[in-house]
Amino acid sequence: MSLIKGSVYSQAVGMETSFMAILPEVGQDGLKTEEKYPVLYLLHGGIHDFTSIVRDTRLVPIVKEVFPELVVIMPNGDFSFYTDYKGDYQYAYQYQTFISKELPELIREIFPVTDQRKDTSIYGWSMGGFGAMTAGLSHPEQYGSIGSQCGMVDIAWAIETRDFLKIKHKRMFGPKMDVAGTAYDFYYMTEQMAGRPKEEQTRIFHCWTTEDYLREINEKFHKHCCALELDYTWKVVDGPHGWGNNDAGLKSFLEWLARDYYQRRDS
């Protein structure tokens, strides 16, 4: 497999921004451009960057082992929660627009990745889980599989309990910091998805850890999703807030993703 670092200019973010990519094994002639590879957009957590998942986990060998045909794109999200900033920041810092619209278009121009919904996925850890769920629930026509690892699945809880982030929350959600009934309200968005025909619903993978400081809000959201009877898979793995001991959460997600892909391909 190949691991590369790249950068693109983003009109949505208003600056050049970097990404890392994992590419499938290539032969002498490079990637088979007549093939369109499945693609995963994998989002880092807060106070991290686009290199952190590769540095902090066994992502590359896990992908090689369980899903060697997958292209993985890891964009830089700064400490934005992958939101579109409001007020004076609305003409740049549009991170949700970047990851859900602009970046996929750029990636399809650079790499031979699919534009098919069924083989396009987005997943993330902590802040990245929030960004992935926002993108996936807002664009079910674009992502076949979405999910969150130890994610901030209830941003209203964060707004209420984290006064030290109040200035940032106002930039992200506006001065009233009211997210109810918006794309950032996952209770509302999953209820909307449950009302769609099954073929229009997106598969959700939800994982958290036994020692996660966000465990309570993840367990509450889990009960909500189960009650809606969505195409919803969940897993609890050992460890603190993160990918799980020995990257168990990350590997479980990739195995789940690969299982669906290979079953469809081989059927």
PDB file of C-alpha atoms in Angstrom:
ATOM      1  CA  MET A   1       0.000   0.000   0.000  1.00  0.00           C
ATOM      2  CA  SER A   2       1.061   3.605  -0.506  1.00  0.00           C
ATOM      3  CA  LEU A   3       0.833   6.400   2.052  1.00  0.00           C
ATOM      4  CA  ILE A   4       1.012   9.890   0.625  1.00  0.00           C
ATOM      5  CA  LYS A   5       0.640  13.461   1.819  1.00  0.00           C
ATOM      6  CA  GLY A   6      -1.025  16.083  -0.346  1.00  0.00           C
ATOM      7  CA  SER A   7      -2.477  19.565  -0.201  1.00  0.00           C
ATOM      8  CA  VAL A   8      -5.226  21.407  -2.011  1.00  0.00           C
ATOM      9  CA  TYR A   9      -6.543  24.933  -1.978  1.00  0.00           C
ATOM     10  CA  SER A  10     -10.012  25.036  -0.446  1.00  0.00           C
ATOM     11  CA  GLN A  11     -12.369  27.850  -1.309  1.00  0.00           C
ATOM     12  CA  ALA A  12     -14.671  26.688   1.486  1.00  0.00           C
ATOM     13  CA  VAL A  13     -11.968  26.914   4.156  1.00  0.00           C
ATOM     14  CA  GLY A  14     -10.280  29.901   2.532  1.00  0.00           C
ATOM     15  CA  MET A  15      -6.732  28.532   2.559  1.00  0.00           C
ATOM     16  CA  GLU A  16      -4.523  25.681   1.463  1.00  0.00           C
ATOM     17  CA  THR A  17      -5.197  22.571   3.499  1.00  0.00           C
ATOM     18  CA  SER A  18      -3.465  19.204   3.727  1.00  0.00           C
ATOM     19  CA  PHE A  19      -4.549  15.575   3.698  1.00  0.00           C
ATOM     20  CA  MET A  20      -3.079  12.095   3.891  1.00  0.00           C
ATOM     21  CA  ALA A  21      -4.171   9.192   1.707  1.00  0.00           C
ATOM     22  CA  ILE A  22      -3.746   5.441   1.814  1.00  0.00           C
ATOM     23  CA  LEU A  23      -3.819   3.898  -1.645  1.00  0.00           C
ATOM     24  CA  PRO A  24      -4.183   0.233  -2.599  1.00  0.00           C
ATOM     25  CA  GLU A  25      -1.220  -1.877  -3.684  1.00  0.00           C
ATOM     26  CA  VAL A  26      -0.085  -0.777  -7.129  1.00  0.00           C
ATOM     27  CA  GLY A  27       1.688  -2.621  -9.886  1.00  0.00           C
ATOM     28  CA  GLN A  28       4.335  -1.401 -12.277  1.00  0.00           C
ATOM     29  CA  ASP A  29       1.785   0.695 -14.136  1.00  0.00           C
ATOM     30  CA  GLY A  30       0.350   2.312 -11.014  1.00  0.00           C
ATOM     31  CA  LEU A  31      -3.301   2.326  -9.953  1.00  0.00           C
ATOM     32  CA  LYS A  32      -5.699   0.645 -12.341  1.00  0.00           C
ATOM     33  CA  THR A  33      -7.470   3.780 -13.500  1.00  0.00           C
ATOM     34  CA  GLU A  34     -10.242   1.799 -15.193  1.00  0.00           C
ATOM     35  CA  GLU A  35     -11.235   0.661 -11.699  1.00  0.00           C
ATOM     36  CA  LYS A  36     -13.047   2.929  -9.291  1.00  0.00           C
ATOM     37  CA  TYR A  37     -11.964   2.122  -5.755  1.00  0.00           C
ATOM     38  CA  PRO A  38     -14.159   2.336  -2.644  1.00  0.00           C
ATOM     39  CA  VAL A  39     -13.289   5.372  -0.549  1.00  0.00           C
ATOM     40  CA  LEU A  40     -13.394   6.199   3.161  1.00  0.00           C
ATOM     41  CA  TYR A  41     -13.079   9.721   4.532  1.00  0.00           C
ATOM     42  CA  LEU A  42     -11.563   9.291   7.996  1.00  0.00           C
ATOM     43  CA  LEU A  43     -11.675  12.290  10.353  1.00  0.00           C
ATOM     44  CA  HIS A  44      -9.288  13.057  13.218  1.00  0.00           C
ATOM     45  CA  GLY A  45     -10.238  14.269  16.683  1.00  0.00           C
ATOM     46  CA  GLY A  46      -9.876  17.668  18.331  1.00  0.00           C
ATOM     47  CA  ILE A  47      -6.406  19.113  18.982  1.00  0.00           C
ATOM     48  CA  HIS A  48      -5.050  16.639  16.404  1.00  0.00           C
ATOM     49  CA  ASP A  49      -4.323  16.912  12.693  1.00  0.00           C
ATOM     50  CA  PHE A  50      -4.497  14.975   9.437  1.00  0.00           C
ATOM     51  CA  THR A  51      -1.388  12.938  10.296  1.00  0.00           C
ATOM     52  CA  SER A  52      -2.487  11.834  13.752  1.00  0.00           C
ATOM     53  CA  ILE A  53      -4.506   8.724  12.877  1.00  0.00           C
ATOM     54  CA  VAL A  54      -1.578   7.235  10.974  1.00  0.00           C
ATOM     55  CA  ARG A  55       0.852   8.201  13.762  1.00  0.00           C
ATOM     56  CA  ASP A  56      -1.314   7.031  16.659  1.00  0.00           C
ATOM     57  CA  THR A  57      -2.828   3.808  15.288  1.00  0.00           C
ATOM     58  CA  ARG A  58      -2.013   0.761  13.164  1.00  0.00           C
ATOM     59  CA  LEU A  59      -4.323   2.079  10.447  1.00  0.00           C
ATOM     60  CA  VAL A  60      -2.091   1.200   7.482  1.00  0.00           C
ATOM     61  CA  PRO A  61      -1.491  -2.475   8.399  1.00  0.00           C
ATOM     62  CA  ILE A  62      -5.143  -2.887   9.435  1.00  0.00           C
ATOM     63  CA  VAL A  63      -6.352  -1.591   6.060  1.00  0.00           C
ATOM     64  CA  LYS A  64      -3.841  -3.841   4.295  1.00  0.00           C
ATOM     65  CA  GLU A  65      -5.107  -6.829   6.264  1.00  0.00           C
ATOM     66  CA  VAL A  66      -8.879  -6.374   6.173  1.00  0.00           C
ATOM     67  CA  PHE A  67      -9.689  -4.047   3.238  1.00  0.00           C
ATOM     68  CA  PRO A  68      -6.741  -3.788   0.814  1.00  0.00           C
ATOM     69  CA  GLU A  69      -8.840  -2.284  -2.001  1.00  0.00           C
ATOM     70  CA  LEU A  70      -9.885   0.728   0.076  1.00  0.00           C
ATOM     71  CA  VAL A  71      -8.708   4.305  -0.508  1.00  0.00           C
ATOM     72  CA  VAL A  72      -8.591   6.204   2.794  1.00  0.00           C
ATOM     73  CA  ILE A  73      -8.574  10.013   2.796  1.00  0.00           C
ATOM     74  CA  MET A  74      -7.675  11.859   6.015  1.00  0.00           C
ATOM     75  CA  PRO A  75      -8.286  15.622   5.685  1.00  0.00           C
ATOM     76  CA  ASN A  76      -7.168  18.307   8.096  1.00  0.00           C
ATOM     77  CA  GLY A  77     -10.046  19.648  10.179  1.00  0.00           C
ATOM     78  CA  ASP A  78      -8.129  21.884  12.611  1.00  0.00           C
ATOM     79  CA  PHE A  79     -10.218  22.291  15.791  1.00  0.00           C
ATOM     80  CA  SER A  80     -13.360  23.134  13.829  1.00  0.00           C
ATOM     81  CA  PHE A  81     -15.638  20.211  14.717  1.00  0.00           C
ATOM     82  CA  TYR A  82     -15.990  20.104  10.921  1.00  0.00           C
ATOM     83  CA  THR A  83     -18.685  22.778  11.092  1.00  0.00           C
ATOM     84  CA  ASP A  84     -19.485  25.741   8.849  1.00  0.00           C
ATOM     85  CA  TYR A  85     -18.604  28.758  10.984  1.00  0.00           C
ATOM     86  CA  LYS A  86     -21.171  31.539  11.381  1.00  0.00           C
ATOM     87  CA  GLY A  87     -21.212  35.336  11.544  1.00  0.00           C
ATOM     88  CA  ASP A  88     -18.024  37.098  10.502  1.00  0.00           C
ATOM     89  CA  TYR A  89     -16.460  33.719   9.719  1.00  0.00           C
ATOM     90  CA  GLN A  90     -19.047  32.637   7.146  1.00  0.00           C
ATOM     91  CA  TYR A  91     -16.880  33.577   4.158  1.00  0.00           C
ATOM     92  CA  ALA A  92     -14.229  31.037   5.140  1.00  0.00           C
ATOM     93  CA  TYR A  93     -13.856  28.288   7.756  1.00  0.00           C
ATOM     94  CA  GLN A  94     -16.622  26.284   6.093  1.00  0.00           C
ATOM     95  CA  TYR A  95     -15.264  22.909   7.153  1.00  0.00           C
ATOM     96  CA  GLN A  96     -18.492  20.928   6.776  1.00  0.00           C
ATOM     97  CA  THR A  97     -18.885  22.182   3.217  1.00  0.00           C
ATOM     98  CA  PHE A  98     -15.254  21.277   2.592  1.00  0.00           C
ATOM     99  CA  ILE A  99     -15.405  17.657   3.789  1.00  0.00           C
ATOM    100  CA  SER A 100     -18.867  16.841   2.424  1.00  0.00           C
ATOM    101  CA  LYS A 101     -18.824  18.665  -0.934  1.00  0.00           C
ATOM    102  CA  GLU A 102     -15.559  20.241  -2.034  1.00  0.00           C
ATOM    103  CA  LEU A 103     -13.118  17.542  -0.892  1.00  0.00           C
ATOM    104  CA  PRO A 104     -14.943  14.565  -2.485  1.00  0.00           C
ATOM    105  CA  GLU A 105     -15.000  16.396  -5.818  1.00  0.00           C
ATOM    106  CA  LEU A 106     -11.272  17.149  -5.577  1.00  0.00           C
ATOM    107  CA  ILE A 107     -10.405  13.593  -4.540  1.00  0.00           C
ATOM    108  CA  ARG A 108     -12.307  12.132  -7.499  1.00  0.00           C
ATOM    109  CA  GLU A 109     -10.213  14.338  -9.786  1.00  0.00           C
ATOM    110  CA  ILE A 110      -6.940  13.206  -8.181  1.00  0.00           C
ATOM    111  CA  PHE A 111      -7.553   9.492  -7.545  1.00  0.00           C
ATOM    112  CA  PRO A 112      -9.663   6.823  -9.284  1.00  0.00           C
ATOM    113  CA  VAL A 113     -12.227   6.561  -6.496  1.00  0.00           C
ATOM    114  CA  THR A 114     -15.893   5.783  -6.880  1.00  0.00           C
ATOM    115  CA  ASP A 115     -18.697   8.311  -6.916  1.00  0.00           C
ATOM    116  CA  GLN A 116     -21.140   5.556  -6.001  1.00  0.00           C
ATOM    117  CA  ARG A 117     -22.963   6.053  -2.713  1.00  0.00           C
ATOM    118  CA  LYS A 118     -22.755   2.381  -1.735  1.00  0.00           C
ATOM    119  CA  ASP A 119     -18.916   2.471  -1.732  1.00  0.00           C
ATOM    120  CA  THR A 120     -18.404   5.931  -0.199  1.00  0.00           C
ATOM    121  CA  SER A 121     -18.057   6.098   3.596  1.00  0.00           C
ATOM    122  CA  ILE A 122     -17.188   8.597   6.305  1.00  0.00           C
ATOM    123  CA  TYR A 123     -16.073   7.836   9.871  1.00  0.00           C
ATOM    124  CA  GLY A 124     -14.270   9.684  12.649  1.00  0.00           C
ATOM    125  CA  TRP A 125     -13.056   9.729  16.208  1.00  0.00           C
ATOM    126  CA  SER A 126     -14.269  12.157  18.921  1.00  0.00           C
ATOM    127  CA  MET A 127     -14.579  15.530  17.138  1.00  0.00           C
ATOM    128  CA  GLY A 128     -14.203  13.581  13.903  1.00  0.00           C
ATOM    129  CA  GLY A 129     -17.142  11.381  14.856  1.00  0.00           C
ATOM    130  CA  PHE A 130     -19.229  14.531  15.141  1.00  0.00           C
ATOM    131  CA  GLY A 131     -18.046  15.720  11.728  1.00  0.00           C
ATOM    132  CA  ALA A 132     -18.637  12.354  10.089  1.00  0.00           C
ATOM    133  CA  MET A 133     -22.144  11.995  11.491  1.00  0.00           C
ATOM    134  CA  THR A 134     -23.018  15.550  10.460  1.00  0.00           C
ATOM    135  CA  ALA A 135     -21.844  14.936   6.899  1.00  0.00           C
ATOM    136  CA  GLY A 136     -23.374  11.479   6.631  1.00  0.00           C
ATOM    137  CA  LEU A 137     -26.774  12.299   8.069  1.00  0.00           C
ATOM    138  CA  SER A 138     -26.994  15.515   6.037  1.00  0.00           C
ATOM    139  CA  HIS A 139     -26.057  13.799   2.765  1.00  0.00           C
ATOM    140  CA  PRO A 140     -27.547  10.281   2.784  1.00  0.00           C
ATOM    141  CA  GLU A 141     -27.512  10.375  -1.016  1.00  0.00           C
ATOM    142  CA  GLN A 142     -23.719  10.567  -0.929  1.00  0.00           C
ATOM    143  CA  TYR A 143     -22.628   8.111   1.801  1.00  0.00           C
ATOM    144  CA  GLY A 144     -23.599   4.464   2.010  1.00  0.00           C
ATOM    145  CA  SER A 145     -21.930   3.972   5.399  1.00  0.00           C
ATOM    146  CA  ILE A 146     -21.200   6.436   8.175  1.00  0.00           C
ATOM    147  CA  GLY A 147     -20.193   6.296  11.795  1.00  0.00           C
ATOM    148  CA  SER A 148     -18.608   7.539  14.952  1.00  0.00           C
ATOM    149  CA  GLN A 149     -15.905   6.264  17.321  1.00  0.00           C
ATOM    150  CA  CYS A 150     -16.163   7.775  20.827  1.00  0.00           C
ATOM    151  CA  GLY A 151     -17.856  10.681  19.108  1.00  0.00           C
ATOM    152  CA  MET A 152     -19.472  13.860  20.329  1.00  0.00           C
ATOM    153  CA  VAL A 153     -22.934  12.590  19.421  1.00  0.00           C
ATOM    154  CA  ASP A 154     -24.795  15.205  21.483  1.00  0.00           C
ATOM    155  CA  ILE A 155     -23.390  18.664  20.814  1.00  0.00           C
ATOM    156  CA  ALA A 156     -26.228  20.280  22.814  1.00  0.00           C
ATOM    157  CA  TRP A 157     -24.763  18.532  25.871  1.00  0.00           C
ATOM    158  CA  ALA A 158     -21.335  19.958  25.037  1.00  0.00           C
ATOM    159  CA  ILE A 159     -22.704  23.474  24.637  1.00  0.00           C
ATOM    160  CA  GLU A 160     -24.464  23.226  27.995  1.00  0.00           C
ATOM    161  CA  THR A 161     -21.555  21.753  29.947  1.00  0.00           C
ATOM    162  CA  ARG A 162     -18.430  23.250  28.351  1.00  0.00           C
ATOM    163  CA  ASP A 163     -18.290  26.945  29.181  1.00  0.00           C
ATOM    164  CA  PHE A 164     -14.603  27.080  28.241  1.00  0.00           C
ATOM    165  CA  LEU A 165     -15.612  26.504  24.603  1.00  0.00           C
ATOM    166  CA  LYS A 166     -18.398  29.089  24.530  1.00  0.00           C
ATOM    167  CA  ILE A 167     -16.583  31.464  22.154  1.00  0.00           C
ATOM    168  CA  LYS A 168     -15.848  28.601  19.760  1.00  0.00           C
ATOM    169  CA  HIS A 169     -19.419  27.315  19.986  1.00  0.00           C
ATOM    170  CA  LYS A 170     -20.734  30.778  19.051  1.00  0.00           C
ATOM    171  CA  ARG A 171     -18.466  30.807  16.015  1.00  0.00           C
ATOM    172  CA  MET A 172     -19.671  27.337  15.007  1.00  0.00           C
ATOM    173  CA  PHE A 173     -23.388  27.559  15.777  1.00  0.00           C
ATOM    174  CA  GLY A 174     -24.215  31.258  16.027  1.00  0.00           C
ATOM    175  CA  PRO A 175     -24.695  33.555  19.045  1.00  0.00           C
ATOM    176  CA  LYS A 176     -27.710  31.659  20.398  1.00  0.00           C
ATOM    177  CA  MET A 177     -25.870  28.315  20.126  1.00  0.00           C
ATOM    178  CA  ASP A 178     -29.180  26.612  19.353  1.00  0.00           C
ATOM    179  CA  VAL A 179     -28.657  23.407  17.346  1.00  0.00           C
ATOM    180  CA  ALA A 180     -32.096  21.823  17.883  1.00  0.00           C
ATOM    181  CA  GLY A 181     -33.626  20.682  14.623  1.00  0.00           C
ATOM    182  CA  THR A 182     -30.461  21.383  12.612  1.00  0.00           C
ATOM    183  CA  ALA A 183     -27.912  19.181  10.866  1.00  0.00           C
ATOM    184  CA  TYR A 184     -25.912  19.183  14.116  1.00  0.00           C
ATOM    185  CA  ASP A 185     -28.768  17.617  16.095  1.00  0.00           C
ATOM    186  CA  PHE A 186     -28.265  13.873  15.566  1.00  0.00           C
ATOM    187  CA  TYR A 187     -31.436  12.911  17.420  1.00  0.00           C
ATOM    188  CA  TYR A 188     -33.437  14.987  14.961  1.00  0.00           C
ATOM    189  CA  MET A 189     -31.439  13.847  11.920  1.00  0.00           C
ATOM    190  CA  THR A 190     -31.731  10.129  12.689  1.00  0.00           C
ATOM    191  CA  GLU A 191     -35.479  10.529  13.179  1.00  0.00           C
ATOM    192  CA  GLN A 192     -35.630  12.157   9.747  1.00  0.00           C
ATOM    193  CA  MET A 193     -33.654   9.279   8.250  1.00  0.00           C
ATOM    194  CA  ALA A 194     -35.912   6.680   9.874  1.00  0.00           C
ATOM    195  CA  GLY A 195     -38.834   8.198   7.981  1.00  0.00           C
ATOM    196  CA  ARG A 196     -37.223   7.526   4.590  1.00  0.00           C
ATOM    197  CA  PRO A 197     -37.569   4.313   2.554  1.00  0.00           C
ATOM    198  CA  LYS A 198     -35.025   1.667   3.608  1.00  0.00           C
ATOM    199  CA  GLU A 199     -33.081   1.924   0.356  1.00  0.00           C
ATOM    200  CA  GLU A 200     -32.488   5.643   1.008  1.00  0.00           C
ATOM    201  CA  GLN A 201     -31.218   5.138   4.549  1.00  0.00           C
ATOM    202  CA  THR A 202     -27.527   5.116   5.384  1.00  0.00           C
ATOM    203  CA  ARG A 203     -25.825   2.323   7.357  1.00  0.00           C
ATOM    204  CA  ILE A 204     -24.513   3.535  10.724  1.00  0.00           C
ATOM    205  CA  PHE A 205     -21.631   2.077  12.752  1.00  0.00           C
ATOM    206  CA  HIS A 206     -21.406   3.389  16.313  1.00  0.00           C
ATOM    207  CA  CYS A 207     -18.563   2.485  18.676  1.00  0.00           C
ATOM    208  CA  TRP A 208     -17.363   3.742  22.043  1.00  0.00           C
ATOM    209  CA  THR A 209     -15.038   2.541  24.778  1.00  0.00           C
ATOM    210  CA  THR A 210     -15.567   1.223  28.292  1.00  0.00           C
ATOM    211  CA  GLU A 211     -13.665   4.142  29.852  1.00  0.00           C
ATOM    212  CA  ASP A 212     -14.831   6.842  27.454  1.00  0.00           C
ATOM    213  CA  TYR A 213     -15.576  10.140  29.178  1.00  0.00           C
ATOM    214  CA  LEU A 214     -18.333  10.504  26.568  1.00  0.00           C
ATOM    215  CA  ARG A 215     -19.718   7.070  27.364  1.00  0.00           C
ATOM    216  CA  GLU A 216     -22.964   8.322  28.905  1.00  0.00           C
ATOM    217  CA  ILE A 217     -24.025  10.400  25.903  1.00  0.00           C
ATOM    218  CA  ASN A 218     -23.008   7.589  23.520  1.00  0.00           C
ATOM    219  CA  GLU A 219     -25.074   5.046  25.456  1.00  0.00           C
ATOM    220  CA  LYS A 220     -28.062   7.393  25.411  1.00  0.00           C
ATOM    221  CA  PHE A 221     -27.739   7.954  21.660  1.00  0.00           C
ATOM    222  CA  HIS A 222     -27.348   4.201  21.162  1.00  0.00           C
ATOM    223  CA  LYS A 223     -30.715   3.559  22.821  1.00  0.00           C
ATOM    224  CA  HIS A 224     -32.274   6.215  20.606  1.00  0.00           C
ATOM    225  CA  CYS A 225     -30.915   4.602  17.415  1.00  0.00           C
ATOM    226  CA  CYS A 226     -32.037   1.134  18.474  1.00  0.00           C
ATOM    227  CA  ALA A 227     -35.572   2.403  19.040  1.00  0.00           C
ATOM    228  CA  LEU A 228     -35.683   3.821  15.508  1.00  0.00           C
ATOM    229  CA  GLU A 229     -34.852   0.444  13.911  1.00  0.00           C
ATOM    230  CA  LEU A 230     -32.255   1.939  11.582  1.00  0.00           C
ATOM    231  CA  ASP A 231     -29.572  -0.078   9.777  1.00  0.00           C
ATOM    232  CA  TYR A 232     -27.480   0.398  12.862  1.00  0.00           C
ATOM    233  CA  THR A 233     -24.482  -1.565  14.155  1.00  0.00           C
ATOM    234  CA  TRP A 234     -22.841  -0.847  17.491  1.00  0.00           C
ATOM    235  CA  LYS A 235     -19.868  -2.067  19.462  1.00  0.00           C
ATOM    236  CA  VAL A 236     -18.244  -1.307  22.825  1.00  0.00           C
ATOM    237  CA  VAL A 237     -14.494  -1.959  23.084  1.00  0.00           C
ATOM    238  CA  ASP A 238     -12.086  -1.789  26.012  1.00  0.00           C
ATOM    239  CA  GLY A 239     -10.005   1.306  26.636  1.00  0.00           C
ATOM    240  CA  PRO A 240     -10.097   5.044  27.313  1.00  0.00           C
ATOM    241  CA  HIS A 241     -11.468   7.735  24.990  1.00  0.00           C
ATOM    242  CA  GLY A 242      -9.917   6.843  21.643  1.00  0.00           C
ATOM    243  CA  TRP A 243      -9.806   4.054  19.062  1.00  0.00           C
ATOM    244  CA  GLY A 244      -9.903   1.313  21.702  1.00  0.00           C
ATOM    245  CA  ASN A 245      -7.156  -0.882  23.097  1.00  0.00           C
ATOM    246  CA  ASN A 246      -5.092  -2.260  20.209  1.00  0.00           C
ATOM    247  CA  ASP A 247      -7.200  -0.098  17.865  1.00  0.00           C
ATOM    248  CA  ALA A 248     -10.121  -2.494  18.376  1.00  0.00           C
ATOM    249  CA  GLY A 249     -12.766   0.068  17.441  1.00  0.00           C
ATOM    250  CA  LEU A 250     -10.995   1.154  14.288  1.00  0.00           C
ATOM    251  CA  LYS A 251     -10.448  -2.434  13.176  1.00  0.00           C
ATOM    252  CA  SER A 252     -14.044  -3.391  13.925  1.00  0.00           C
ATOM    253  CA  PHE A 253     -15.320  -0.572  11.744  1.00  0.00           C
ATOM    254  CA  LEU A 254     -13.021  -1.492   8.841  1.00  0.00           C
ATOM    255  CA  GLU A 255     -14.007  -5.169   9.112  1.00  0.00           C
ATOM    256  CA  TRP A 256     -17.685  -4.166   9.061  1.00  0.00           C
ATOM    257  CA  LEU A 257     -17.078  -1.980   6.012  1.00  0.00           C
ATOM    258  CA  ALA A 258     -15.072  -4.651   4.184  1.00  0.00           C
ATOM    259  CA  ARG A 259     -17.598  -7.396   4.924  1.00  0.00           C
ATOM    260  CA  ASP A 260     -20.375  -5.467   3.210  1.00  0.00           C
ATOM    261  CA  TYR A 261     -18.181  -4.548   0.233  1.00  0.00           C
ATOM    262  CA  TYR A 262     -16.895  -8.066  -0.470  1.00  0.00           C
ATOM    263  CA  GLN A 263     -20.295  -9.674   0.040  1.00  0.00           C
ATOM    264  CA  ARG A 264     -21.807  -7.353  -2.555  1.00  0.00           C
ATOM    265  CA  ARG A 265     -18.891  -7.736  -4.943  1.00  0.00           C
ATOM    266  CA  ASP A 266     -18.845 -11.525  -4.764  1.00  0.00           C
ATOM    267  CA  SER A 267     -22.591 -12.078  -4.894  1.00  0.00           C
TER     268      SER A 267
END
